[in-house]
Coordinates of C-alpha atoms and ligand atoms in Angstrom, one line a residue:
M106 CA -24.9 11.1 -8.8
D107 CA -25.7 10.3 -12.3
T108 CA -26.6 6.7 -12.5
T109 CA -27.3 7.0 -16.2
I110 CA -23.7 7.2 -17.0
V111 CA -22.8 4.0 -15.1
R112 CA -25.8 2.2 -16.3
N113 CA -25.0 3.1 -19.9
S114 CA -21.4 2.1 -19.5
F115 CA -22.2 -1.3 -17.8
R116 CA -24.4 -2.1 -20.6
E117 CA -22.0 -1.2 -23.2
K118 CA -19.3 -3.1 -21.5
F119 CA -20.8 -6.3 -20.3
G120 CA -24.1 -6.3 -22.4
T121 CA -26.4 -6.7 -19.5
S122 CA -27.5 -4.8 -16.3
G123 CA -26.7 -5.4 -12.6
V124 CA -27.6 -3.8 -9.2
L125 CA -26.5 -0.3 -8.2
Y126 CA -24.7 0.2 -4.8
F127 CA -23.4 3.6 -3.3
S128 CA -21.2 4.5 -0.4
P129 CA -20.3 8.0 0.8
G130 CA -17.1 9.9 1.7
R131 CA -17.2 11.7 5.2
I132 CA -16.6 15.0 7.0
N133 CA -15.6 15.0 10.5
L134 CA -17.3 17.9 12.5
I135 CA -15.1 18.0 15.4
G136 CA -12.7 15.6 17.3
E137 CA -9.2 15.7 15.7
H138 CA -6.4 13.8 17.1
T139 CA -8.7 12.4 19.8
D140 CA -8.8 8.8 18.5
Y141 CA -5.4 7.7 19.6
N142 CA -6.0 9.5 22.9
G143 CA -9.1 7.2 23.8
G144 CA -11.5 10.1 23.0
Y145 CA -14.4 10.3 20.4
V146 CA -14.6 11.6 16.9
L147 CA -17.9 12.8 15.2
P148 CA -18.0 12.1 11.6
G149 CA -20.8 12.1 9.0
A150 CA -21.3 10.6 5.7
I151 CA -21.8 13.0 3.0
D152 CA -23.7 13.4 -0.3
K153 CA -20.7 12.5 -2.4
G154 CA -19.4 9.0 -3.0
I155 CA -18.8 6.0 -5.2
L156 CA -21.5 4.5 -7.1
T157 CA -21.0 1.1 -8.6
E158 CA -23.1 -1.3 -11.1
I159 CA -22.3 -4.9 -10.4
T160 CA -23.2 -8.3 -11.3
P161 CA -22.0 -11.9 -10.7
N162 CA -20.3 -13.6 -13.3
T163 CA -19.9 -17.3 -13.8
S164 CA -16.0 -17.4 -13.3
D165 CA -13.9 -16.9 -10.6
R166 CA -12.5 -13.7 -11.9
V167 CA -13.3 -10.0 -11.2
R168 CA -13.7 -7.5 -14.1
V169 CA -14.0 -4.0 -13.1
Y170 CA -14.1 -0.6 -15.1
S171 CA -13.1 2.7 -13.5
L172 CA -14.9 5.3 -15.5
D173 CA -13.4 8.3 -13.9
L174 CA -9.7 7.0 -14.5
N175 CA -10.9 5.4 -17.8
D176 CA -9.1 2.1 -16.8
Y177 CA -9.8 -1.7 -16.8
V178 CA -8.6 -4.3 -14.5
E179 CA -9.1 -8.1 -14.4
F180 CA -7.8 -10.5 -11.6
G181 CA -8.6 -13.9 -10.3
L182 CA -9.9 -14.4 -6.8
D183 CA -7.2 -17.0 -6.0
E184 CA -4.3 -14.6 -7.2
K185 CA -2.2 -13.4 -4.2
D186 CA -0.4 -10.6 -6.2
K187 CA -2.5 -7.4 -6.4
P188 CA -3.1 -5.8 -9.9
S189 CA -0.7 -3.0 -10.8
A190 CA -3.3 -0.2 -11.0
S191 CA -3.5 1.4 -7.7
W192 CA -7.2 2.1 -7.6
A193 CA -7.8 -1.5 -8.0
H194 CA -5.8 -2.3 -4.7
Y195 CA -8.8 -1.2 -2.8
I196 CA -11.2 -3.7 -4.6
F197 CA -8.8 -6.6 -4.7
G198 CA -8.0 -5.8 -1.0
V199 CA -11.9 -6.0 0.1
C200 CA -12.0 -9.4 -2.0
R201 CA -9.2 -10.9 -0.2
E202 CA -10.2 -9.5 3.2
M203 CA -13.7 -11.1 2.6
I204 CA -12.2 -14.5 1.6
K205 CA -9.8 -14.5 4.6
R206 CA -12.9 -14.2 6.8
G207 CA -14.6 -17.1 5.2
A208 CA -16.5 -15.8 2.4
R209 CA -16.9 -18.1 -0.7
P210 CA -15.1 -16.6 -3.6
H211 CA -17.5 -15.5 -6.5
G212 CA -16.5 -13.8 -9.7
F213 CA -18.2 -10.5 -10.5
D214 CA -18.3 -7.5 -13.3
A215 CA -18.4 -4.0 -12.2
V216 CA -18.3 -0.4 -13.5
F217 CA -17.8 2.5 -10.9
S218 CA -17.6 6.2 -10.7
G219 CA -17.4 8.6 -8.0
N220 CA -17.6 12.3 -7.0
V221 CA -15.3 12.4 -3.8
P222 CA -12.4 14.6 -4.5
L223 CA -9.4 12.3 -4.4
G224 CA -6.9 13.0 -1.7
A225 CA -8.7 16.0 -0.5
G226 CA -9.4 14.6 3.1
L227 CA -12.8 13.4 2.4
S228 CA -12.0 9.8 2.2
S229 CA -12.7 8.7 -1.2
S230 CA -10.8 5.6 -0.7
A231 CA -13.1 4.5 2.3
A232 CA -16.2 5.3 -0.1
L233 CA -14.5 2.9 -2.6
E234 CA -13.9 0.0 -0.2
S235 CA -17.0 0.4 1.5
T236 CA -19.1 0.4 -1.8
F237 CA -17.5 -3.1 -2.8
A238 CA -17.6 -4.5 0.8
F239 CA -21.4 -3.5 1.0
A240 CA -22.2 -4.7 -2.5
L241 CA -20.3 -7.9 -2.3
N242 CA -21.9 -8.8 1.1
D243 CA -25.3 -8.1 -0.3
L244 CA -25.0 -9.6 -3.7
F245 CA -23.5 -12.9 -2.3
D246 CA -25.2 -13.2 1.1
Y247 CA -22.1 -13.3 2.8
D248 CA -23.6 -12.2 6.1
F249 CA -21.0 -10.1 7.4
D250 CA -22.5 -7.5 9.9
K251 CA -21.8 -3.6 9.3
K252 CA -18.9 -3.5 11.9
E253 CA -17.2 -6.3 10.1
L254 CA -17.7 -4.5 6.8
V255 CA -15.9 -1.6 8.5
L256 CA -13.0 -3.7 9.5
I257 CA -12.6 -5.3 6.0
G258 CA -12.3 -1.9 4.7
Q259 CA -9.9 -0.8 7.2
K260 CA -7.7 -4.0 6.9
T261 CA -7.7 -3.4 3.0
E262 CA -6.1 0.0 3.7
H263 CA -3.5 -1.6 5.9
N264 CA -2.8 -4.7 4.1
Y265 CA -3.0 -3.7 0.5
C266 CA -2.8 0.2 0.1
G267 CA 0.1 0.8 2.7
V268 CA -2.1 3.1 4.8
N269 CA -2.3 2.7 8.5
C270 CA -5.7 4.3 9.0
G271 CA -8.0 4.0 11.8
I272 CA -11.7 3.2 11.6
M273 CA -13.4 6.5 11.4
D274 CA -13.5 6.8 7.7
Q275 CA -15.0 3.5 7.0
F276 CA -17.3 3.5 9.8
A277 CA -19.0 6.8 8.8
S278 CA -19.2 5.5 5.3
I279 CA -21.0 2.2 6.3
F280 CA -22.9 3.6 9.4
G281 CA -23.7 7.0 8.2
K282 CA -27.2 8.2 8.7
E283 CA -29.0 11.2 6.9
G284 CA -29.5 14.1 9.3
N285 CA -27.1 12.5 11.7
L286 CA -23.4 12.6 12.7
V287 CA -21.9 9.6 14.5
R288 CA -20.2 10.0 17.9
L289 CA -17.8 7.3 17.7
D290 CA -15.3 5.6 20.3
C291 CA -12.7 4.3 17.9
S292 CA -11.2 2.1 20.5
T293 CA -14.4 0.2 21.2
M294 CA -16.5 1.0 18.1
E295 CA -19.3 2.1 20.5
Y296 CA -21.4 4.8 18.8
E297 CA -24.2 7.1 19.1
Y298 CA -26.2 8.9 16.3
I299 CA -26.2 12.7 17.1
P300 CA -28.8 14.8 15.3
F301 CA -27.5 17.2 12.5
N302 CA -30.1 19.4 11.0
P303 CA -28.7 22.9 10.5
L304 CA -31.8 24.7 9.1
G305 CA -30.3 27.9 7.5
Y306 CA -26.8 27.0 7.4
K307 CA -24.7 25.3 4.6
L308 CA -21.8 23.0 5.4
V309 CA -18.8 23.7 3.0
L310 CA -15.4 22.5 2.7
V311 CA -12.7 24.9 1.2
D312 CA -9.6 23.0 0.1
S313 CA -6.4 24.8 0.6
V314 CA -4.9 22.6 -2.2
T315 CA -1.8 22.2 -0.3
K316 CA -0.6 18.8 1.1
H317 CA 2.7 18.5 3.0
E318 CA 4.5 15.2 2.5
L319 CA 6.3 13.5 5.4
V320 CA 3.5 14.0 7.9
D321 CA 4.3 10.6 9.7
S322 CA 7.1 11.9 11.9
P323 CA 5.3 15.1 13.3
Y324 CA 2.3 12.9 13.8
N325 CA 4.4 10.5 15.7
K326 CA 5.9 13.1 17.8
R327 CA 2.2 14.4 18.8
R328 CA 1.3 11.0 19.9
Q329 CA 4.4 10.3 21.8
S330 CA 3.8 13.8 23.6
C331 CA 0.3 12.7 24.5
E332 CA 1.5 9.4 25.8
R333 CA 4.0 11.0 28.1
A334 CA 1.6 13.5 29.6
A335 CA -0.8 10.6 30.1
A336 CA 1.7 8.6 31.7
A337 CA 2.6 11.3 34.1
I338 CA -1.0 11.8 35.0
T339 CA -1.6 8.0 35.5
V340 CA 0.9 8.0 38.6
N341 CA -1.7 10.0 40.6
H342 CA -4.7 8.7 38.8
P343 CA -4.3 5.2 37.9
H344 CA -7.6 5.0 36.2
V345 CA -6.5 7.5 33.6
K346 CA -4.6 5.5 31.0
L347 CA -5.2 7.9 28.0
L348 CA -5.8 11.8 27.7
G349 CA -9.5 11.1 26.8
N350 CA -10.1 10.2 30.4
A351 CA -8.1 13.0 31.9
D352 CA -9.2 16.6 32.8
L353 CA -7.2 20.0 32.8
E354 CA -7.0 19.9 36.7
M355 CA -4.9 16.6 36.3
L356 CA -2.9 17.7 33.7
K357 CA -1.9 20.9 35.9
E358 CA -0.7 18.6 38.5
V359 CA 2.0 17.4 36.4
K360 CA 2.9 20.6 34.7
K361 CA 6.4 20.8 36.2
L362 CA 7.2 17.2 35.5
I363 CA 6.7 17.2 31.8
S364 CA 8.0 19.3 29.0
E365 CA 6.2 22.6 27.9
E366 CA 5.6 21.2 24.4
D367 CA 4.0 18.0 25.9
Y368 CA 1.8 20.1 28.0
M369 CA 0.6 22.1 25.3
R370 CA -0.2 19.0 23.2
A371 CA -1.8 17.3 26.0
Q372 CA -4.1 20.5 26.8
Y373 CA -5.3 20.6 23.3
A374 CA -6.1 16.8 23.4
I375 CA -8.1 17.1 26.6
Q376 CA -10.0 20.3 25.6
E377 CA -10.7 18.8 22.1
N378 CA -12.5 15.9 23.7
T379 CA -14.5 18.0 26.0
R380 CA -15.3 20.4 23.2
L381 CA -16.6 17.3 21.2
I382 CA -18.9 16.2 24.1
N383 CA -20.0 19.8 24.6
T384 CA -20.7 20.0 20.8
C385 CA -22.8 16.8 21.0
E386 CA -25.0 18.6 23.6
A387 CA -25.3 21.7 21.6
L388 CA -26.3 19.6 18.6
K389 CA -29.1 17.9 20.6
Q390 CA -30.4 21.3 21.5
G391 CA -30.0 22.7 17.9
D392 CA -27.7 25.4 19.2
Y393 CA -25.5 25.8 16.2
Q394 CA -24.0 29.1 17.5
T395 CA -22.3 27.0 20.2
V396 CA -21.3 24.3 17.6
G397 CA -19.7 27.1 15.6
R398 CA -17.8 28.6 18.6
N399 CA -16.5 25.2 19.1
L400 CA -15.1 24.7 15.6
Y401 CA -13.2 28.0 16.0
A402 CA -11.6 26.9 19.2
T403 CA -10.7 23.6 17.7
H404 CA -8.9 25.4 15.0
H405 CA -7.2 27.7 17.4
G406 CA -6.2 24.6 19.4
M407 CA -4.7 22.7 16.4
S408 CA -3.0 25.9 15.2
K409 CA -1.4 27.1 18.4
L410 CA -1.2 24.2 20.8
Y411 CA -0.9 21.1 18.8
E412 CA 0.7 23.1 15.9
V413 CA -0.6 21.0 13.0
S414 CA -2.0 24.0 10.9
T415 CA -0.3 25.7 7.9
I416 CA -0.4 29.2 6.9
E417 CA -2.8 28.5 4.1
L418 CA -5.4 26.8 6.6
D419 CA -4.9 29.6 9.1
F420 CA -5.7 32.1 6.4
L421 CA -8.7 30.3 5.3
N422 CA -9.9 30.3 8.8
D423 CA -9.3 33.9 9.3
T424 CA -11.1 34.8 6.4
A425 CA -14.2 32.7 7.6
K426 CA -14.1 34.6 10.7
A427 CA -13.9 37.9 8.9
C428 CA -16.8 37.0 6.6
G429 CA -19.0 36.1 9.9
V430 CA -19.0 32.5 9.2
T431 CA -20.6 30.7 12.3
G432 CA -17.9 28.0 12.5
S433 CA -14.7 27.0 10.7
R434 CA -11.7 24.9 11.5
M435 CA -9.1 22.9 9.6
M436 CA -10.3 19.3 9.1
G437 CA -8.1 16.2 9.4
G438 CA -4.7 15.3 10.8
G439 CA -3.1 18.4 9.7
F440 CA -0.5 20.0 7.4
G441 CA -2.9 20.4 4.5
G442 CA -6.3 19.6 3.4
C443 CA -9.5 21.4 3.8
T444 CA -11.4 23.7 6.4
I445 CA -14.8 22.7 7.2
N446 CA -17.2 25.6 7.6
L447 CA -20.7 26.0 9.0
V448 CA -22.0 29.2 7.2
A449 CA -25.4 30.9 7.6
E450 CA -27.2 31.0 4.1
D451 CA -27.2 34.7 3.7
K452 CA -23.4 34.7 4.3
Y453 CA -22.5 32.0 2.0
D454 CA -21.9 33.6 -1.3
L455 CA -20.1 36.3 0.2
F456 CA -17.6 33.8 2.3
I457 CA -17.1 31.9 -1.0
D458 CA -16.2 34.7 -3.3
T459 CA -14.0 36.3 -0.6
A460 CA -12.3 33.0 0.2
I461 CA -11.4 32.2 -3.3
N462 CA -10.2 35.9 -4.3
R463 CA -8.1 36.5 -1.3
F464 CA -6.6 33.0 -1.2
K465 CA -5.9 33.4 -5.0
D466 CA -4.3 36.8 -4.4
K467 CA -2.1 35.6 -1.6
F468 CA -1.1 32.3 -2.7
G469 CA -1.4 32.3 -6.4
K470 CA -3.7 29.5 -6.7
E471 CA -7.6 28.7 -6.2
P472 CA -9.0 27.0 -3.2
K473 CA -11.6 24.3 -4.2
I474 CA -15.1 24.5 -2.9
Y475 CA -16.9 21.4 -1.9
P476 CA -20.5 21.9 -0.5
V477 CA -21.6 18.8 1.3
K478 CA -24.8 17.5 3.1
I479 CA -24.9 15.0 5.7
S480 CA -26.4 11.9 4.1
Q481 CA -27.3 8.2 4.2
G482 CA -24.3 5.6 4.4
A483 CA -23.8 2.4 2.3
R484 CA -26.8 1.5 0.5
R485 CA -28.4 -0.5 -2.5
L486 CA -30.1 1.7 -4.9
N487 CA -33.6 0.6 -5.8
E488 CA -34.0 1.5 -9.3
Ligands
LIG668 P1 -8.8 10.1 0.2 O1 -8.3 11.2 1.4 O2 -9.6 10.8 -0.8 O3 -9.3 8.9 0.7 P2 -6.5 8.4 -0.6 O4 -5.3 8.6 -1.1 O5 -6.7 7.7 0.7 O6 -7.3 9.9 -0.5 O7 -7.4 7.8 -1.7 C1 -7.4 8.0 -3.1 C2 -7.4 6.7 -3.9 O8 -8.5 6.1 -3.9 C3 -7.1 7.2 -5.5 O9 -5.8 7.4 -5.7 C4 -7.6 6.0 -6.2 O10 -6.8 4.9 -6.1 C5 -8.8 5.6 -5.3 N1 -10.2 6.3 -5.8 C6 -11.0 7.2 -5.2 N2 -11.9 7.6 -5.9 C7 -11.8 7.1 -7.0 C8 -12.4 7.1 -8.3 N3 -13.6 7.8 -8.3 N4 -12.3 6.3 -9.3 C9 -11.1 5.5 -9.2 N5 -10.2 5.5 -8.0 C10 -10.6 6.2 -6.9
LIG669 MG1 -8.1 7.6 2.1

């Protein structure tokens, strides 16, 4: 990211200079709808994020410019009402969540800019929260540990942005490590770094530029299906409370006791967690062919068993397969967003051209292309 634009703008607006901080957006390689089933997710921080320059001021007020939206917001740290601009809710929320946890309020001036596409499923909002949470913690020596910074970001979304998210996005943004994915248990916050060095491959997202509204209700229905299946399994296997601890044999035992639909949902959830664990093993071996096959299998499961795909996402997945892409799947909860693709370098141009042209022919709009690299999480930039 270009630090010069932020630096110049900061000097112009505040007549001084500050410290630069950066936090990234994220991808999730595999492990979708596994979090609420007690399984793992496998996110990684990307080379796109939010960059801010920031300096303490002598007041109890916060003054922030959003360069990308060309907007300015000022608020007092003792104010209870959030500012009207929605982008500022993330920063206001981080401040309030920190104060709630005992941080001594301190005013600051900031300018920020980002290159995570907004609302595409790469979590620009977590990048924004994490940048400010990390920066304020460092600038004012607040002494929050990294897990607390994750929770501060998550609670900001819950309490100030009306988004009832889990911890994956903030965790990846704060804990991300170059050349590694994070295998995370969302319920315990236990994690392990898994090497990700796909030499000879590129990782690229293709945005279907379609988003279906009202995804809450299908999401809740999936969740309830999984809970019913888990409850049926628990009768014979009391140690199994969630599908993340079940296997397909256990599911088969209750086949006649649950609906066909619940069975399909549970089958996906169990297989997906197994696939994630298998993918981590393959990554440790550097076996990207297996990783790729697992991505296709996840797409198939999400489309045919969990039924959260769209015609656009299925089309992009089929296109990837036709172009010989090593692995491809829809990413995120479903009903829109991007596919994530692991592409051998010599197939990259062909795939991108084909995906753009075929998609445009079929749906009358151009998909967006976001190449990403797995990169370092939240950090202070030394320059
Ligand atoms: P995402 O999936 O990208 O996290 P969200 O809807 O959760 O999508 O968050 C997007 C919101 O985050 C934007 O509407 C805006 O308020 C804020 N945001 C993200 N990036 C920026 C940016 N570069 N500048 C200003 N606000 C941003
Ligand atoms: Mg978000």
